[in-house]
Each structure stands twice: as C-alpha cells, then as structure tokens.
C-alpha cells in the first residue's frame, strides 16, 4: 500500500504540473465541487483540473490505508508509523491548501507551498515503503555497523535540501513568469550571467542544477568509498545521478523545443523521481538499522 501511495503521489505531482502548464488551474472556480457539481462539464481544461482533485482523493485513501496497516502490523517500526502518520497529515494539509489555491485565484506563493507539501507526501510514502519491507530470510536483523562521518551526513542532508530547493525554485520562476525567459541553453541569450531579473532568475535555476550535480557526485564518492557493505548506497546514488542527468537533459530539450507543455510537465516528473530516490538514499545512509530492506543491508551474525 505504501508503494501504491508513492506511485500515486508521484502521479499526482505530475498531473498537477500538467494542470499548471496547460492553464487549467482555474477551470474549476469553486472547491471542493467544480462549477457547483460533483461531475463537472466534460470540457478539456475542466476535466484536467477535476482529475487532479480526484487523484488527490486516491492518494489520500492510499495513505490512510497505509497508516492503518502501519499501526496494526508495524508498531515496532517507528519509521513506518511516523512516515505514514506524517503522510496523512500532509495529505490533509495539501487538500486544504489546494482549496485555498483555487479560492485565492492561484496566487503563486500558495501554489509554491502546495507543491512543497505534495513533494513531502512523496517523501513520506518513500520512507514508508522502505520501512515496510520484510527482513531477509534467516537473518538476525542485525546490520554491519557503518562509521558515519559528519561531513558525509552534511553532504547527504545538503543534497536532500538542494533537490527540494531546486524544485521549489523552479515553481517560483514559473509562477513569477520567468519560466520561459532564456530561449537558449546552456547559456541564456548568449550570456552566462545575463542582465535583467527575468533572465537572472531563470539562469539561477541552471546554476542550482550545477551545484546539485556536484553534491550528487560527492555522494557517489561516499558510496563507492564505503565498499561492498554499502552496495545499496551505490545503486541509490546511481539512480539519483541518473535522474539528475535526465532532469538536465529534459530541461535542455524543454528550451530547444520551445517550452511545450509536455516537456515542462516531464521536467517536474523527473525532478520528483529524483526527489524520491534521494530521500531513499538519505534514509538508508543515516539509519540503516531502522529500515528492513530485503537482501540489502541485513546480515546474519553467522555470516
């Protein structure tokens, strides 16, 4: 159920991006009904916006079911209980803020917070899925101790925060009307540091991606330095790095193809997938003893 909730939460963010880039956010002027009806008129923009609301309902149901199962079967696993509890609170907050977004006529800062809450729901479901895995057969549920260096922890937290900042900053420049300012890539209008607030804001998003690339490369160094004991960190680092490279390429093609709605939506989707992978990476690194991942870090004392 946590995995279904994670998939649904990622799909919800994607659909929200589609609603935004297609200009369908104000297709339903009221909330929670649409045009005062439970089933609104079947036109393109209205159905997009209403589908976003329906998908939010599905996410909410899956998160609540995961919370019930966590309390019933995983009370001894604090990550499972805490993550599903947090996910439930965040889903409720996101739903309320979604209503405020409509009633406030799509104020950009309300949409920014709304996206942040949606990404935190994704993070909660990712941790819940990770913590709900069965232990390896015949294991004693003990793990090989990993010395955790302070710099490595800071690097992990910095990367996690960097991904969230990049996602929210991207939402900000779109809401401020700067999303299509730079019509060339990788430079902006032929300049590395262009003049004008719109160009500077847009170019700042690209520089954030460069900083994030350096952070992910640093995490890769940490994972490979640890050796075979932390093989799962290597795979998660490769996954995060792959999503980051894909995100940069999608961003480039978004510019080259003229900022089409499909590419802008894909840009947010890949960013959310990268967010989910880095959440898993940080969770496994910081507390390997609290997550029971099959065939990853659980080792038998006899072995």
PDB file of C-alpha atoms in Angstrom:
ATOM      1  CA  UNK A   1       0.000   0.000   0.000  1.00  0.00           C
ATOM      2  CA  UNK A   2       2.901   2.356   0.688  1.00  0.00           C
ATOM      3  CA  UNK A   3       4.322   1.621  -2.755  1.00  0.00           C
ATOM      4  CA  UNK A   4       0.935   2.301  -4.361  1.00  0.00           C
ATOM      5  CA  UNK A   5       0.736   5.501  -2.338  1.00  0.00           C
ATOM      6  CA  UNK A   6       4.209   6.513  -3.535  1.00  0.00           C
ATOM      7  CA  UNK A   7       3.319   5.881  -7.181  1.00  0.00           C
ATOM      8  CA  UNK A   8       0.014   7.724  -6.807  1.00  0.00           C
ATOM      9  CA  UNK A   9       1.718  10.682  -5.088  1.00  0.00           C
ATOM     10  CA  UNK A  10       4.254  10.993  -7.913  1.00  0.00           C
ATOM     11  CA  UNK A  11       1.433  10.769 -10.460  1.00  0.00           C
ATOM     12  CA  UNK A  12      -0.446  13.445  -8.501  1.00  0.00           C
ATOM     13  CA  UNK A  13       2.512  15.834  -8.750  1.00  0.00           C
ATOM     14  CA  UNK A  14       2.779  15.091 -12.470  1.00  0.00           C
ATOM     15  CA  UNK A  15      -0.900  15.771 -13.037  1.00  0.00           C
ATOM     16  CA  UNK A  16      -0.621  18.967 -11.033  1.00  0.00           C
ATOM     17  CA  UNK A  17       2.205  20.071 -13.329  1.00  0.00           C
ATOM     18  CA  UNK A  18       0.076  19.312 -16.390  1.00  0.00           C
ATOM     19  CA  UNK A  19      -2.800  21.336 -14.942  1.00  0.00           C
ATOM     20  CA  UNK A  20      -0.485  24.266 -14.346  1.00  0.00           C
ATOM     21  CA  UNK A  21       1.349  24.362 -17.676  1.00  0.00           C
ATOM     22  CA  UNK A  22      -1.879  23.939 -19.661  1.00  0.00           C
ATOM     23  CA  UNK A  23      -3.509  26.820 -17.824  1.00  0.00           C
ATOM     24  CA  UNK A  24      -6.242  24.579 -16.441  1.00  0.00           C
ATOM     25  CA  UNK A  25      -5.822  25.589 -12.814  1.00  0.00           C
ATOM     26  CA  UNK A  26      -8.779  27.976 -12.857  1.00  0.00           C
ATOM     27  CA  UNK A  27     -11.066  25.659 -14.868  1.00  0.00           C
ATOM     28  CA  UNK A  28     -12.935  24.863 -11.625  1.00  0.00           C
ATOM     29  CA  UNK A  29     -13.643  28.211  -9.939  1.00  0.00           C
ATOM     30  CA  UNK A  30     -15.010  26.640  -6.743  1.00  0.00           C
ATOM     31  CA  UNK A  31     -13.923  23.941  -4.268  1.00  0.00           C
ATOM     32  CA  UNK A  32     -14.462  21.078  -3.388  1.00  0.00           C
ATOM     33  CA  UNK A  33     -17.131  20.887  -6.123  1.00  0.00           C
ATOM     34  CA  UNK A  34     -16.452  22.031  -9.676  1.00  0.00           C
ATOM     35  CA  UNK A  35     -18.944  24.537 -11.107  1.00  0.00           C
ATOM     36  CA  UNK A  36     -21.138  23.531  -8.193  1.00  0.00           C
ATOM     37  CA  UNK A  37     -21.368  19.951  -9.452  1.00  0.00           C
ATOM     38  CA  UNK A  38     -19.992  16.613  -8.345  1.00  0.00           C
ATOM     39  CA  UNK A  39     -19.488  15.684 -12.017  1.00  0.00           C
ATOM     40  CA  UNK A  40     -18.497  18.857 -13.900  1.00  0.00           C
ATOM     41  CA  UNK A  41     -18.907  19.682 -17.611  1.00  0.00           C
ATOM     42  CA  UNK A  42     -16.790  17.427 -19.820  1.00  0.00           C
ATOM     43  CA  UNK A  43     -14.518  20.002 -21.436  1.00  0.00           C
ATOM     44  CA  UNK A  44     -10.734  19.629 -21.691  1.00  0.00           C
ATOM     45  CA  UNK A  45      -9.478  22.068 -19.055  1.00  0.00           C
ATOM     46  CA  UNK A  46     -12.207  21.292 -16.546  1.00  0.00           C
ATOM     47  CA  UNK A  47     -11.565  17.551 -16.759  1.00  0.00           C
ATOM     48  CA  UNK A  48      -7.839  18.082 -16.261  1.00  0.00           C
ATOM     49  CA  UNK A  49      -8.386  20.118 -13.115  1.00  0.00           C
ATOM     50  CA  UNK A  50     -11.067  17.790 -11.786  1.00  0.00           C
ATOM     51  CA  UNK A  51      -8.916  14.735 -12.492  1.00  0.00           C
ATOM     52  CA  UNK A  52      -6.217  16.350 -10.360  1.00  0.00           C
ATOM     53  CA  UNK A  53      -8.693  16.591  -7.490  1.00  0.00           C
ATOM     54  CA  UNK A  54      -9.845  13.002  -7.930  1.00  0.00           C
ATOM     55  CA  UNK A  55      -6.262  11.738  -7.967  1.00  0.00           C
ATOM     56  CA  UNK A  56      -5.660  13.633  -4.721  1.00  0.00           C
ATOM     57  CA  UNK A  57      -8.555  11.682  -3.219  1.00  0.00           C
ATOM     58  CA  UNK A  58      -6.956   8.411  -4.330  1.00  0.00           C
ATOM     59  CA  UNK A  59      -3.631   9.434  -2.778  1.00  0.00           C
ATOM     60  CA  UNK A  60      -5.400  10.308   0.461  1.00  0.00           C
ATOM     61  CA  UNK A  61      -7.151   6.932   0.646  1.00  0.00           C
ATOM     62  CA  UNK A  62      -3.936   5.008  -0.007  1.00  0.00           C
ATOM     63  CA  UNK A  63      -2.033   6.982   2.619  1.00  0.00           C
ATOM     64  CA  UNK A  64      -4.748   6.433   5.235  1.00  0.00           C
ATOM     65  CA  UNK A  65      -4.818   2.681   4.486  1.00  0.00           C
ATOM     66  CA  UNK A  66      -1.023   2.572   4.801  1.00  0.00           C
ATOM     67  CA  UNK A  67      -1.322   4.382   8.146  1.00  0.00           C
ATOM     68  CA  UNK A  68      -3.852   1.816   9.388  1.00  0.00           C
ATOM     69  CA  UNK A  69      -1.637  -1.086   8.315  1.00  0.00           C
ATOM     70  CA  UNK A  70       1.426   0.511   9.900  1.00  0.00           C
ATOM     71  CA  UNK A  71      -0.319   0.921  13.239  1.00  0.00           C
ATOM     72  CA  UNK A  72      -1.724  -2.594  13.082  1.00  0.00           C
ATOM     73  CA  UNK A  73       1.322  -4.555  11.884  1.00  0.00           C
ATOM     74  CA  UNK A  74       4.405  -2.310  12.239  1.00  0.00           C
ATOM     75  CA  UNK A  75       4.085  -0.682  15.647  1.00  0.00           C
ATOM     76  CA  UNK A  76       7.625  -1.771  16.415  1.00  0.00           C
ATOM     77  CA  UNK A  77       8.912   0.105  13.372  1.00  0.00           C
ATOM     78  CA  UNK A  78       8.906   3.792  14.232  1.00  0.00           C
ATOM     79  CA  UNK A  79       9.830   4.878  10.658  1.00  0.00           C
ATOM     80  CA  UNK A  80       6.729   3.102   9.290  1.00  0.00           C
ATOM     81  CA  UNK A  81       4.393   4.663  11.852  1.00  0.00           C
ATOM     82  CA  UNK A  82       5.957   8.123  11.747  1.00  0.00           C
ATOM     83  CA  UNK A  83       6.153   8.300   7.949  1.00  0.00           C
ATOM     84  CA  UNK A  84       2.556   7.181   7.385  1.00  0.00           C
ATOM     85  CA  UNK A  85       1.310   9.486  10.147  1.00  0.00           C
ATOM     86  CA  UNK A  86       3.210  12.396   8.619  1.00  0.00           C
ATOM     87  CA  UNK A  87       1.913  11.447   5.178  1.00  0.00           C
ATOM     88  CA  UNK A  88      -1.671  11.544   6.421  1.00  0.00           C
ATOM     89  CA  UNK A  89      -1.218  14.984   7.994  1.00  0.00           C
ATOM     90  CA  UNK A  90       0.494  16.285   4.861  1.00  0.00           C
ATOM     91  CA  UNK A  91      -2.237  14.945   2.564  1.00  0.00           C
ATOM     92  CA  UNK A  92      -4.896  16.727   4.627  1.00  0.00           C
ATOM     93  CA  UNK A  93      -2.843  19.941   4.625  1.00  0.00           C
ATOM     94  CA  UNK A  94      -2.276  19.670   0.857  1.00  0.00           C
ATOM     95  CA  UNK A  95      -6.005  19.196   0.266  1.00  0.00           C
ATOM     96  CA  UNK A  96      -6.862  22.275   2.338  1.00  0.00           C
ATOM     97  CA  UNK A  97      -4.170  24.305   0.617  1.00  0.00           C
ATOM     98  CA  UNK A  98      -5.423  23.069  -2.751  1.00  0.00           C
ATOM     99  CA  UNK A  99      -8.789  24.590  -1.910  1.00  0.00           C
ATOM    100  CA  UNK A 100      -7.107  27.832  -0.850  1.00  0.00           C
ATOM    101  CA  UNK A 101      -5.169  27.817  -4.118  1.00  0.00           C
ATOM    102  CA  UNK A 102      -8.442  27.852  -6.046  1.00  0.00           C
ATOM    103  CA  UNK A 103     -10.151  30.364  -3.780  1.00  0.00           C
ATOM    104  CA  UNK A 104      -7.120  32.686  -3.818  1.00  0.00           C
ATOM    105  CA  UNK A 105      -7.232  32.682  -7.631  1.00  0.00           C
ATOM    106  CA  UNK A 106      -3.988  30.734  -7.959  1.00  0.00           C
ATOM    107  CA  UNK A 107      -1.660  33.038  -6.016  1.00  0.00           C
ATOM    108  CA  UNK A 108       1.884  31.910  -6.847  1.00  0.00           C
ATOM    109  CA  UNK A 109       3.143  31.548  -3.269  1.00  0.00           C
ATOM    110  CA  UNK A 110       0.139  29.380  -2.315  1.00  0.00           C
ATOM    111  CA  UNK A 111       0.903  27.119  -5.288  1.00  0.00           C
ATOM    112  CA  UNK A 112       4.545  27.009  -4.180  1.00  0.00           C
ATOM    113  CA  UNK A 113       3.615  25.759  -0.708  1.00  0.00           C
ATOM    114  CA  UNK A 114       1.108  23.347  -2.269  1.00  0.00           C
ATOM    115  CA  UNK A 115       3.874  21.790  -4.380  1.00  0.00           C
ATOM    116  CA  UNK A 116       6.175  21.585  -1.365  1.00  0.00           C
ATOM    117  CA  UNK A 117       3.544  19.672   0.610  1.00  0.00           C
ATOM    118  CA  UNK A 118       2.973  17.318  -2.325  1.00  0.00           C
ATOM    119  CA  UNK A 119       6.695  16.552  -2.521  1.00  0.00           C
ATOM    120  CA  UNK A 120       6.767  15.880   1.232  1.00  0.00           C
ATOM    121  CA  UNK A 121       3.921  13.390   0.768  1.00  0.00           C
ATOM    122  CA  UNK A 122       6.104  11.646  -1.829  1.00  0.00           C
ATOM    123  CA  UNK A 123       8.965  11.572   0.690  1.00  0.00           C
ATOM    124  CA  UNK A 124       6.714  10.162   3.428  1.00  0.00           C
ATOM    125  CA  UNK A 125       5.465   7.359   1.210  1.00  0.00           C
ATOM    126  CA  UNK A 126       9.016   6.571   0.044  1.00  0.00           C
ATOM    127  CA  UNK A 127      10.166   6.136   3.650  1.00  0.00           C
ATOM    128  CA  UNK A 128       7.032   4.129   4.486  1.00  0.00           C
ATOM    129  CA  UNK A 129       7.666   1.785   1.579  1.00  0.00           C
ATOM    130  CA  UNK A 130      11.291   1.348   2.598  1.00  0.00           C
ATOM    131  CA  UNK A 131      10.466   0.677   6.248  1.00  0.00           C
ATOM    132  CA  UNK A 132       7.743  -1.830   5.430  1.00  0.00           C
ATOM    133  CA  UNK A 133       9.991  -4.350   3.680  1.00  0.00           C
ATOM    134  CA  UNK A 134      10.428  -7.806   5.240  1.00  0.00           C
ATOM    135  CA  UNK A 135      13.756  -8.794   6.700  1.00  0.00           C
ATOM    136  CA  UNK A 136      15.891 -11.256   4.806  1.00  0.00           C
ATOM    137  CA  UNK A 137      15.174 -14.904   5.493  1.00  0.00           C
ATOM    138  CA  UNK A 138      17.210 -16.398   8.329  1.00  0.00           C
ATOM    139  CA  UNK A 139      18.613 -13.051   9.358  1.00  0.00           C
ATOM    140  CA  UNK A 140      19.039 -11.814  12.871  1.00  0.00           C
ATOM    141  CA  UNK A 141      18.006  -8.315  11.742  1.00  0.00           C
ATOM    142  CA  UNK A 142      21.424  -7.014  12.704  1.00  0.00           C
ATOM    143  CA  UNK A 143      23.434  -4.831  10.420  1.00  0.00           C
ATOM    144  CA  UNK A 144      27.119  -4.272   9.997  1.00  0.00           C
ATOM    145  CA  UNK A 145      27.967  -1.056  11.774  1.00  0.00           C
ATOM    146  CA  UNK A 146      28.823   1.805   9.475  1.00  0.00           C
ATOM    147  CA  UNK A 147      31.018   4.613  10.736  1.00  0.00           C
ATOM    148  CA  UNK A 148      29.176   7.809   9.878  1.00  0.00           C
ATOM    149  CA  UNK A 149      31.421  10.778   9.213  1.00  0.00           C
ATOM    150  CA  UNK A 150      29.976  14.198   9.995  1.00  0.00           C
ATOM    151  CA  UNK A 151      30.897  15.602   6.581  1.00  0.00           C
ATOM    152  CA  UNK A 152      29.125  12.703   4.883  1.00  0.00           C
ATOM    153  CA  UNK A 153      25.963  13.370   6.886  1.00  0.00           C
ATOM    154  CA  UNK A 154      26.099  17.041   5.983  1.00  0.00           C
ATOM    155  CA  UNK A 155      26.579  16.093   2.338  1.00  0.00           C
ATOM    156  CA  UNK A 156      23.508  13.852   2.438  1.00  0.00           C
ATOM    157  CA  UNK A 157      21.328  16.473   4.092  1.00  0.00           C
ATOM    158  CA  UNK A 158      22.672  19.155   1.760  1.00  0.00           C
ATOM    159  CA  UNK A 159      21.762  17.095  -1.299  1.00  0.00           C
ATOM    160  CA  UNK A 160      18.294  16.385   0.070  1.00  0.00           C
ATOM    161  CA  UNK A 161      17.705  20.063   0.743  1.00  0.00           C
ATOM    162  CA  UNK A 162      19.233  21.010  -2.601  1.00  0.00           C
ATOM    163  CA  UNK A 163      16.769  18.879  -4.550  1.00  0.00           C
ATOM    164  CA  UNK A 164      13.811  20.393  -2.708  1.00  0.00           C
ATOM    165  CA  UNK A 165      15.137  23.928  -3.205  1.00  0.00           C
ATOM    166  CA  UNK A 166      15.617  23.307  -6.925  1.00  0.00           C
ATOM    167  CA  UNK A 167      12.051  22.002  -7.297  1.00  0.00           C
ATOM    168  CA  UNK A 168      10.541  24.906  -5.373  1.00  0.00           C
ATOM    169  CA  UNK A 169      12.731  27.466  -7.117  1.00  0.00           C
ATOM    170  CA  UNK A 170      11.595  26.075 -10.451  1.00  0.00           C
ATOM    171  CA  UNK A 171       7.999  26.542  -9.317  1.00  0.00           C
ATOM    172  CA  UNK A 172       8.802  30.097  -8.251  1.00  0.00           C
ATOM    173  CA  UNK A 173      10.247  31.176 -11.593  1.00  0.00           C
ATOM    174  CA  UNK A 174       7.257  29.695 -13.407  1.00  0.00           C
ATOM    175  CA  UNK A 175       4.832  31.450 -11.057  1.00  0.00           C
ATOM    176  CA  UNK A 176       6.722  34.722 -11.448  1.00  0.00           C
ATOM    177  CA  UNK A 177       6.545  34.441 -15.232  1.00  0.00           C
ATOM    178  CA  UNK A 178      10.265  33.813 -15.715  1.00  0.00           C
ATOM    179  CA  UNK A 179       9.998  30.167 -16.766  1.00  0.00           C
ATOM    180  CA  UNK A 180      10.469  30.837 -20.486  1.00  0.00           C
ATOM    181  CA  UNK A 181      12.833  33.790 -20.236  1.00  0.00           C
ATOM    182  CA  UNK A 182      16.002  32.120 -21.517  1.00  0.00           C
ATOM    183  CA  UNK A 183      15.413  30.888 -25.036  1.00  0.00           C
ATOM    184  CA  UNK A 184      18.812  29.212 -25.375  1.00  0.00           C
ATOM    185  CA  UNK A 185      20.738  26.546 -23.477  1.00  0.00           C
ATOM    186  CA  UNK A 186      23.154  26.190 -21.672  1.00  0.00           C
ATOM    187  CA  UNK A 187      23.779  29.951 -21.828  1.00  0.00           C
ATOM    188  CA  UNK A 188      20.976  32.468 -21.548  1.00  0.00           C
ATOM    189  CA  UNK A 189      20.754  34.728 -24.569  1.00  0.00           C
ATOM    190  CA  UNK A 190      24.436  34.023 -25.118  1.00  0.00           C
ATOM    191  CA  UNK A 191      25.444  35.058 -21.586  1.00  0.00           C
ATOM    192  CA  UNK A 192      26.483  33.047 -18.541  1.00  0.00           C
ATOM    193  CA  UNK A 193      25.314  35.900 -16.315  1.00  0.00           C
ATOM    194  CA  UNK A 194      22.588  37.695 -18.249  1.00  0.00           C
ATOM    195  CA  UNK A 195      21.163  41.088 -17.392  1.00  0.00           C
ATOM    196  CA  UNK A 196      17.589  41.522 -16.264  1.00  0.00           C
ATOM    197  CA  UNK A 197      15.715  40.000 -13.352  1.00  0.00           C
ATOM    198  CA  UNK A 198      13.798  37.507 -15.513  1.00  0.00           C
ATOM    199  CA  UNK A 199      16.962  36.187 -17.170  1.00  0.00           C
ATOM    200  CA  UNK A 200      18.922  36.149 -13.919  1.00  0.00           C
ATOM    201  CA  UNK A 201      16.177  34.246 -12.113  1.00  0.00           C
ATOM    202  CA  UNK A 202      15.937  31.668 -14.902  1.00  0.00           C
ATOM    203  CA  UNK A 203      19.713  31.249 -15.106  1.00  0.00           C
ATOM    204  CA  UNK A 204      19.849  30.819 -11.337  1.00  0.00           C
ATOM    205  CA  UNK A 205      17.827  27.632 -11.707  1.00  0.00           C
ATOM    206  CA  UNK A 206      20.503  26.232 -14.030  1.00  0.00           C
ATOM    207  CA  UNK A 207      23.293  27.141 -11.626  1.00  0.00           C
ATOM    208  CA  UNK A 208      21.393  25.342  -8.869  1.00  0.00           C
ATOM    209  CA  UNK A 209      21.451  22.238 -11.074  1.00  0.00           C
ATOM    210  CA  UNK A 210      25.251  22.548 -11.367  1.00  0.00           C
ATOM    211  CA  UNK A 211      25.604  22.777  -7.567  1.00  0.00           C
ATOM    212  CA  UNK A 212      23.288  19.789  -7.168  1.00  0.00           C
ATOM    213  CA  UNK A 213      25.361  17.808  -9.667  1.00  0.00           C
ATOM    214  CA  UNK A 214      28.454  18.437  -7.501  1.00  0.00           C
ATOM    215  CA  UNK A 215      26.576  17.292  -4.380  1.00  0.00           C
ATOM    216  CA  UNK A 216      25.355  14.090  -6.046  1.00  0.00           C
ATOM    217  CA  UNK A 217      28.884  13.402  -7.301  1.00  0.00           C
ATOM    218  CA  UNK A 218      30.089  13.801  -3.714  1.00  0.00           C
ATOM    219  CA  UNK A 219      27.500  11.286  -2.533  1.00  0.00           C
ATOM    220  CA  UNK A 220      28.716   8.909  -5.198  1.00  0.00           C
ATOM    221  CA  UNK A 221      32.235   9.226  -3.819  1.00  0.00           C
ATOM    222  CA  UNK A 222      30.938   8.430  -0.330  1.00  0.00           C
ATOM    223  CA  UNK A 223      29.029   5.374  -1.556  1.00  0.00           C
ATOM    224  CA  UNK A 224      31.950   3.924  -3.513  1.00  0.00           C
ATOM    225  CA  UNK A 225      34.398   4.621  -0.697  1.00  0.00           C
ATOM    226  CA  UNK A 226      32.304   2.513   1.685  1.00  0.00           C
ATOM    227  CA  UNK A 227      32.852  -0.687  -0.274  1.00  0.00           C
ATOM    228  CA  UNK A 228      30.669  -3.740  -0.767  1.00  0.00           C
ATOM    229  CA  UNK A 229      28.982  -3.485   2.644  1.00  0.00           C
ATOM    230  CA  UNK A 230      27.048  -0.450   1.426  1.00  0.00           C
ATOM    231  CA  UNK A 231      26.247  -1.688  -2.054  1.00  0.00           C
ATOM    232  CA  UNK A 232      22.687  -0.398  -1.774  1.00  0.00           C
ATOM    233  CA  UNK A 233      24.053   3.148  -1.421  1.00  0.00           C
ATOM    234  CA  UNK A 234      25.858   2.731  -4.720  1.00  0.00           C
ATOM    235  CA  UNK A 235      22.697   1.730  -6.535  1.00  0.00           C
ATOM    236  CA  UNK A 236      20.671   4.534  -4.996  1.00  0.00           C
ATOM    237  CA  UNK A 237      23.407   7.039  -5.831  1.00  0.00           C
ATOM    238  CA  UNK A 238      23.480   5.830  -9.440  1.00  0.00           C
ATOM    239  CA  UNK A 239      19.687   6.115  -9.546  1.00  0.00           C
ATOM    240  CA  UNK A 240      19.754   9.658  -8.154  1.00  0.00           C
ATOM    241  CA  UNK A 241      22.541  10.668 -10.525  1.00  0.00           C
ATOM    242  CA  UNK A 242      20.682   9.155 -13.463  1.00  0.00           C
ATOM    243  CA  UNK A 243      17.557  11.139 -12.629  1.00  0.00           C
ATOM    244  CA  UNK A 244      19.633  14.312 -12.285  1.00  0.00           C
ATOM    245  CA  UNK A 245      21.244  13.825 -15.695  1.00  0.00           C
ATOM    246  CA  UNK A 246      17.815  13.085 -17.172  1.00  0.00           C
ATOM    247  CA  UNK A 247      16.443  16.227 -15.494  1.00  0.00           C
ATOM    248  CA  UNK A 248      19.195  18.370 -17.016  1.00  0.00           C
ATOM    249  CA  UNK A 249      18.615  16.875 -20.473  1.00  0.00           C
ATOM    250  CA  UNK A 250      14.853  17.330 -20.215  1.00  0.00           C
ATOM    251  CA  UNK A 251      15.467  20.944 -19.187  1.00  0.00           C
ATOM    252  CA  UNK A 252      17.651  21.463 -22.253  1.00  0.00           C
ATOM    253  CA  UNK A 253      15.109  19.900 -24.599  1.00  0.00           C
ATOM    254  CA  UNK A 254      12.368  21.963 -22.977  1.00  0.00           C
ATOM    255  CA  UNK A 255      14.206  25.072 -24.141  1.00  0.00           C
ATOM    256  CA  UNK A 256      15.135  23.672 -27.559  1.00  0.00           C
ATOM    257  CA  UNK A 257      11.563  22.533 -28.272  1.00  0.00           C
ATOM    258  CA  UNK A 258      10.062  25.860 -27.358  1.00  0.00           C
ATOM    259  CA  UNK A 259       8.781  25.220 -23.815  1.00  0.00           C
ATOM    260  CA  UNK A 260       5.991  22.857 -24.788  1.00  0.00           C
ATOM    261  CA  UNK A 261       3.514  21.809 -22.090  1.00  0.00           C
ATOM    262  CA  UNK A 262       4.560  18.159 -22.409  1.00  0.00           C
ATOM    263  CA  UNK A 263       8.243  18.896 -21.790  1.00  0.00           C
ATOM    264  CA  UNK A 264       7.547  21.211 -18.874  1.00  0.00           C
ATOM    265  CA  UNK A 265       5.372  18.542 -17.263  1.00  0.00           C
ATOM    266  CA  UNK A 266       8.044  15.895 -17.831  1.00  0.00           C
ATOM    267  CA  UNK A 267      10.603  18.218 -16.244  1.00  0.00           C
ATOM    268  CA  UNK A 268       8.636  18.257 -12.974  1.00  0.00           C
ATOM    269  CA  UNK A 269       8.024  14.498 -13.089  1.00  0.00           C
ATOM    270  CA  UNK A 270      11.720  13.636 -13.397  1.00  0.00           C
ATOM    271  CA  UNK A 271      12.536  16.095 -10.619  1.00  0.00           C
ATOM    272  CA  UNK A 272      10.017  14.333  -8.363  1.00  0.00           C
ATOM    273  CA  UNK A 273      11.507  10.931  -9.177  1.00  0.00           C
ATOM    274  CA  UNK A 274      14.934  12.316  -8.285  1.00  0.00           C
ATOM    275  CA  UNK A 275      13.491  13.648  -5.020  1.00  0.00           C
ATOM    276  CA  UNK A 276      12.080  10.206  -4.128  1.00  0.00           C
ATOM    277  CA  UNK A 277      15.399   8.478  -4.872  1.00  0.00           C
ATOM    278  CA  UNK A 278      17.457  10.901  -2.805  1.00  0.00           C
ATOM    279  CA  UNK A 279      15.011  10.527   0.106  1.00  0.00           C
ATOM    280  CA  UNK A 280      15.566   6.760   0.000  1.00  0.00           C
ATOM    281  CA  UNK A 281      19.328   7.275  -0.246  1.00  0.00           C
ATOM    282  CA  UNK A 282      19.496   9.560   2.780  1.00  0.00           C
ATOM    283  CA  UNK A 283      17.183   7.299   4.817  1.00  0.00           C
ATOM    284  CA  UNK A 284      19.300   4.196   4.158  1.00  0.00           C
ATOM    285  CA  UNK A 285      22.564   6.009   4.852  1.00  0.00           C
ATOM    286  CA  UNK A 286      21.558   7.740   8.074  1.00  0.00           C
ATOM    287  CA  UNK A 287      19.642   4.911   9.751  1.00  0.00           C
ATOM    288  CA  UNK A 288      20.437   1.529   8.169  1.00  0.00           C
ATOM    289  CA  UNK A 289      19.429  -0.232  11.391  1.00  0.00           C
ATOM    290  CA  UNK A 290      15.892   1.133  11.255  1.00  0.00           C
ATOM    291  CA  UNK A 291      14.970   0.006   7.746  1.00  0.00           C
ATOM    292  CA  UNK A 292      14.374  -3.658   7.000  1.00  0.00           C
ATOM    293  CA  UNK A 293      15.185  -3.852   3.319  1.00  0.00           C
ATOM    294  CA  UNK A 294      15.271  -7.410   1.902  1.00  0.00           C
ATOM    295  CA  UNK A 295      18.682  -8.593   0.700  1.00  0.00           C
ATOM    296  CA  UNK A 296      20.276  -5.185   1.112  1.00  0.00           C
ATOM    297  CA  UNK A 297      21.974  -4.468   4.420  1.00  0.00           C
ATOM    298  CA  UNK A 298      20.542  -7.165   6.689  1.00  0.00           C
ATOM    299  CA  UNK A 299      23.242  -9.682   7.512  1.00  0.00           C
ATOM    300  CA  UNK A 300      23.306 -12.808   9.655  1.00  0.00           C
ATOM    301  CA  UNK A 301      25.624 -12.882  12.622  1.00  0.00           C
ATOM    302  CA  UNK A 302      26.815 -16.295  11.480  1.00  0.00           C
ATOM    303  CA  UNK A 303      27.865 -14.883   8.138  1.00  0.00           C
TER     304      UNK A 303
END
